[in-house]
Coordinates of C-alpha atoms in Angstrom, one line a residue:
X22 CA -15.8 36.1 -3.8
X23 CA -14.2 34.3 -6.7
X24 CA -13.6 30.4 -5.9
X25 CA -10.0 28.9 -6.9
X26 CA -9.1 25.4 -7.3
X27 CA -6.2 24.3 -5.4
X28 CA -4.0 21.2 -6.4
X29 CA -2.2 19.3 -4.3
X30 CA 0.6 17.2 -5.2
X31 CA 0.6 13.5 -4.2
X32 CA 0.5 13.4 -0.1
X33 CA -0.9 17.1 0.1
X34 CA -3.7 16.7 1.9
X35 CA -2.2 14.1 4.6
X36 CA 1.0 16.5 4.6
X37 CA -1.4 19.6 5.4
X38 CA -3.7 17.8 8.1
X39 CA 0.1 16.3 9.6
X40 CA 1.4 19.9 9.8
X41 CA -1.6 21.7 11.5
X42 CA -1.8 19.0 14.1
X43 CA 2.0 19.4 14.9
X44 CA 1.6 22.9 15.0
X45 CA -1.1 22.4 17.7
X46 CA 0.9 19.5 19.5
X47 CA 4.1 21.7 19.8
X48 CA 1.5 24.3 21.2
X49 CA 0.0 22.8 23.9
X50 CA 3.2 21.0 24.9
X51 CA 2.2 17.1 26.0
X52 CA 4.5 14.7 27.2
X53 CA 2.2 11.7 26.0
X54 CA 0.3 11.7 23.3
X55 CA -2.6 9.0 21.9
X56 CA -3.9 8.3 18.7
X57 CA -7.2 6.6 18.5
X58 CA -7.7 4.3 15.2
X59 CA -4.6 5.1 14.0
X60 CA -5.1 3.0 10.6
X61 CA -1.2 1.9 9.2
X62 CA 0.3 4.5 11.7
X63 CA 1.5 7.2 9.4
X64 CA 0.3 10.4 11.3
X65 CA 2.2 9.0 14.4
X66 CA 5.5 8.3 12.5
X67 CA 4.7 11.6 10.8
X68 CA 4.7 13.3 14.8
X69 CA 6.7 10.9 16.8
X70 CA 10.3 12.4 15.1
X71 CA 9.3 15.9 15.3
X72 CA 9.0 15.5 19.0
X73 CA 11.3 12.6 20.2
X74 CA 10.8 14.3 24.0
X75 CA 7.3 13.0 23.7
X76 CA 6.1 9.5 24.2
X77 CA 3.3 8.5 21.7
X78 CA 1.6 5.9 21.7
X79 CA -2.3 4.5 19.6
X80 CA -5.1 2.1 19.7
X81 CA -6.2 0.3 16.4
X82 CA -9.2 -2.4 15.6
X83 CA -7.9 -3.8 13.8
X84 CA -5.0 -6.9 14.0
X85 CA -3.9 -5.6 10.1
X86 CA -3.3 -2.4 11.0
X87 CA -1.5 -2.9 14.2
X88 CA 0.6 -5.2 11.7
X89 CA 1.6 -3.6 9.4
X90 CA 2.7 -0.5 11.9
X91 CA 5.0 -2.4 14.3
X92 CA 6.2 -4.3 10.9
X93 CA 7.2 -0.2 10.0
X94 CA 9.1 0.4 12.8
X95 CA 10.7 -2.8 13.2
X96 CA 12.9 -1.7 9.7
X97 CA 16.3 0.5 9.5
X98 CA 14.4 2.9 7.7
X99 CA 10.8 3.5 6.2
X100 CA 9.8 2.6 2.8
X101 CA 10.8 5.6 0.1
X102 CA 7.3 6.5 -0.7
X103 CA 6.6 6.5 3.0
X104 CA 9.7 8.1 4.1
X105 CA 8.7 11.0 1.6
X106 CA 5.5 11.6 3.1
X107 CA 6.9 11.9 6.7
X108 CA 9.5 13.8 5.2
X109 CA 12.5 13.1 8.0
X110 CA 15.0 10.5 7.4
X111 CA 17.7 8.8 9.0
X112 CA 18.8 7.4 12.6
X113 CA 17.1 9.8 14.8
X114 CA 14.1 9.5 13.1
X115 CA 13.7 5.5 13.3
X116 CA 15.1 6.2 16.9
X117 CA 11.7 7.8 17.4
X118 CA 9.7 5.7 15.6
X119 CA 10.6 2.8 17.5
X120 CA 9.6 4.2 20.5
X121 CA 6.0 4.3 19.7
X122 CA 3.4 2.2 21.6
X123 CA 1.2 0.7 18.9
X124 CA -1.8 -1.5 20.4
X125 CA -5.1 -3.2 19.2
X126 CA -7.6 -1.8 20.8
X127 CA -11.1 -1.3 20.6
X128 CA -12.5 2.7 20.5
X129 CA -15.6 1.9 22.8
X130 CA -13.7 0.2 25.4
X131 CA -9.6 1.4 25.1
X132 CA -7.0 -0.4 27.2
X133 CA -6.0 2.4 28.7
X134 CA -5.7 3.7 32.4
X135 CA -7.9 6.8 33.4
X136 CA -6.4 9.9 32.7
X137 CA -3.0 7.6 31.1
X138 CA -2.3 10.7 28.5
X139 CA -1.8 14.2 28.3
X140 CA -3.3 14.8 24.8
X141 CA -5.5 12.4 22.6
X142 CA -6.2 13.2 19.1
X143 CA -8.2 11.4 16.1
X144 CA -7.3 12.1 12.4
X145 CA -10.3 10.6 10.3
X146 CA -11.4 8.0 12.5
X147 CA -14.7 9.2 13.8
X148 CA -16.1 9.3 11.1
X149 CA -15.9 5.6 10.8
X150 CA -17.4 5.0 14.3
X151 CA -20.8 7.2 13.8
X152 CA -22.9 4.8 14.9
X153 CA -20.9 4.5 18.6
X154 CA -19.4 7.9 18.8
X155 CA -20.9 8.4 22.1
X156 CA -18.8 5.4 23.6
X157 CA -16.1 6.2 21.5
X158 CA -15.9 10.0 23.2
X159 CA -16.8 8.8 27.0
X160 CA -13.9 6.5 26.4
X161 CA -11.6 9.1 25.1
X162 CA -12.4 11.3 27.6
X163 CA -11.9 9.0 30.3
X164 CA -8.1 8.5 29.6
X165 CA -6.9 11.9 28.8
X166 CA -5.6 14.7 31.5
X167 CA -5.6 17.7 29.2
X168 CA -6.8 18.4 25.9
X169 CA -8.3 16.6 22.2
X170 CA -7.4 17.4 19.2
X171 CA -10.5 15.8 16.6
X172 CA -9.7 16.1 12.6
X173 CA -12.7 15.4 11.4
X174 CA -16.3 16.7 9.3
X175 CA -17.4 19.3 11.9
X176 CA -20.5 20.6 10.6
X177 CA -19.6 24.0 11.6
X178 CA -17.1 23.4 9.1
X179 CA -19.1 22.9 6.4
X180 CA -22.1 24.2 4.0
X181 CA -25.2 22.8 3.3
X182 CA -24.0 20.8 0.7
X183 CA -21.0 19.7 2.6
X184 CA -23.6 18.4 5.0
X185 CA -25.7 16.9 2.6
X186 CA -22.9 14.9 1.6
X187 CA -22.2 13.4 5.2
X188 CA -25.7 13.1 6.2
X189 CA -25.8 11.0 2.5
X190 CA -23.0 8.5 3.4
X191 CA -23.6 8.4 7.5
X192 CA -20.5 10.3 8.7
X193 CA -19.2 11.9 11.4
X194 CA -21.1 15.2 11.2
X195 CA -21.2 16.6 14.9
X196 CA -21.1 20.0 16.1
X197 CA -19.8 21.6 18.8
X198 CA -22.0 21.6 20.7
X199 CA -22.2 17.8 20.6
X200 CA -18.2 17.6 21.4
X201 CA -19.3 19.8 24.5
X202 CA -21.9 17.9 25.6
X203 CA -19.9 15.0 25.6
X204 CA -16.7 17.0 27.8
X205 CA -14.8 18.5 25.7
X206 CA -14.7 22.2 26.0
X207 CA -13.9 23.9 22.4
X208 CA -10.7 26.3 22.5
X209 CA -10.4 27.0 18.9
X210 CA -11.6 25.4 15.4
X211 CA -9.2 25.4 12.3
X212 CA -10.8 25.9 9.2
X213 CA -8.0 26.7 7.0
X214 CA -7.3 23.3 5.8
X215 CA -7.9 22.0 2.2
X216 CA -11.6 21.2 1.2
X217 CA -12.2 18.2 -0.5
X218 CA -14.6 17.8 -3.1
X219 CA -17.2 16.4 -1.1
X220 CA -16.9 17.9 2.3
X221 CA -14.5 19.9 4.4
X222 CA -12.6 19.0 7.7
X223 CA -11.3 20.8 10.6
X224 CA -9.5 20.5 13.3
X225 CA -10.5 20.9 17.1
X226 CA -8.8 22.2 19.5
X227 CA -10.6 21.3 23.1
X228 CA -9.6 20.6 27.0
X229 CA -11.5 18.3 29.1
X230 CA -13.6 19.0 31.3
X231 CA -13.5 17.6 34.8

């Protein structure tokens, strides 16, 4: 069929990835939720005022990132450009914010109790731990009770140039099969997000297995 170019407006793309994993969160229903590499922490002040019955929490590498969030949620309110991104303002939402759990914390061996969380999810992070993403997923899998939600490069989601391009730059490119193997049953892949021009991401939706 005919291709069309789609534009996003400044923040589109984290905006569309935020909103699908919401969508997904509110879904399944957790009452604690991890983030693993969770950068500055703007998907988890994205989620954590959209569901303020849910306690949130993330790991990070590194000591700047871990920073620069707590510095975030220490304020009376978020940065304008930040605070339009998330798209919630006021007391309620730094109520929310505050509450979140943000640690240092290395992906191959997280801080975490077995089975501490309900729901663990990655936003672009796996991609950046290729070379150790079997720890990385052992680990993940050891602390959550339920389900993982992975936005990242699936190769199912992807064409042949797509791949190319990962396989290029050494990043995440796994299948499902791969995410199975490794104990995380597949219960649906989103494909419906915007491509970039290199490659395209998608979300999983998966439950641990026992």
């Amino acid at each position: 069929g005919k291709e069309t170019l789609l534009v996003l407006p400044a923040g589109g793309l984290f905006t569309a990835y935020l909103a699908t994993l919401a969508d997904v969160i509110g879904q399944l229903r957790p009452t604690t939720v991890c983030e693993v590499g969770f950068g500055s922490g703007k998907n988890l002040l994205y989620l954590a005022p959209r569901f303020p019955e849910i306690q949130f929490c993330g790991y990070e590498l590194t000591r700047s990132g871990v920073a620069l969030a707590k510095r975030l949620q220490e304020g009376t309110s978020l940065p304008p450009n930040l605070a339009k991104l998330v798209g919630l303002d006021g007391a309620p939402t730094m109520e929310a914010i505050k509450k979140i759990a943000f640690h240092q914390g290395n992906a191959k061996c997280l801080p975490a109790a077995d089975k501490s969380v309900d729901l663990t999810f990655t936003v672009l992070a796996l991609e950046q731990m290729w070379p150790i993403l079997p720890q990385v997923l052992a680990e993940i899998r050891r602390v959550t009770r339920r389900h993982v939600v992975f936005l990242e490069a699936f190769r199912e989601a992807n064409d042949w140039l797509g791949y190319l391009n990962l396989l290029v730059r050494n990043y995440f490119r796994a299948d499902l099969k791969t995410m199975e193997s490794a104990g995380f049953r597949p219960l649906a892949l989103l494909r419906h997000l915007p491509a970039k021009h290199t490659h395209t991401d998608a979300v999983l939706v998966a439950e641990v297995m026992p």
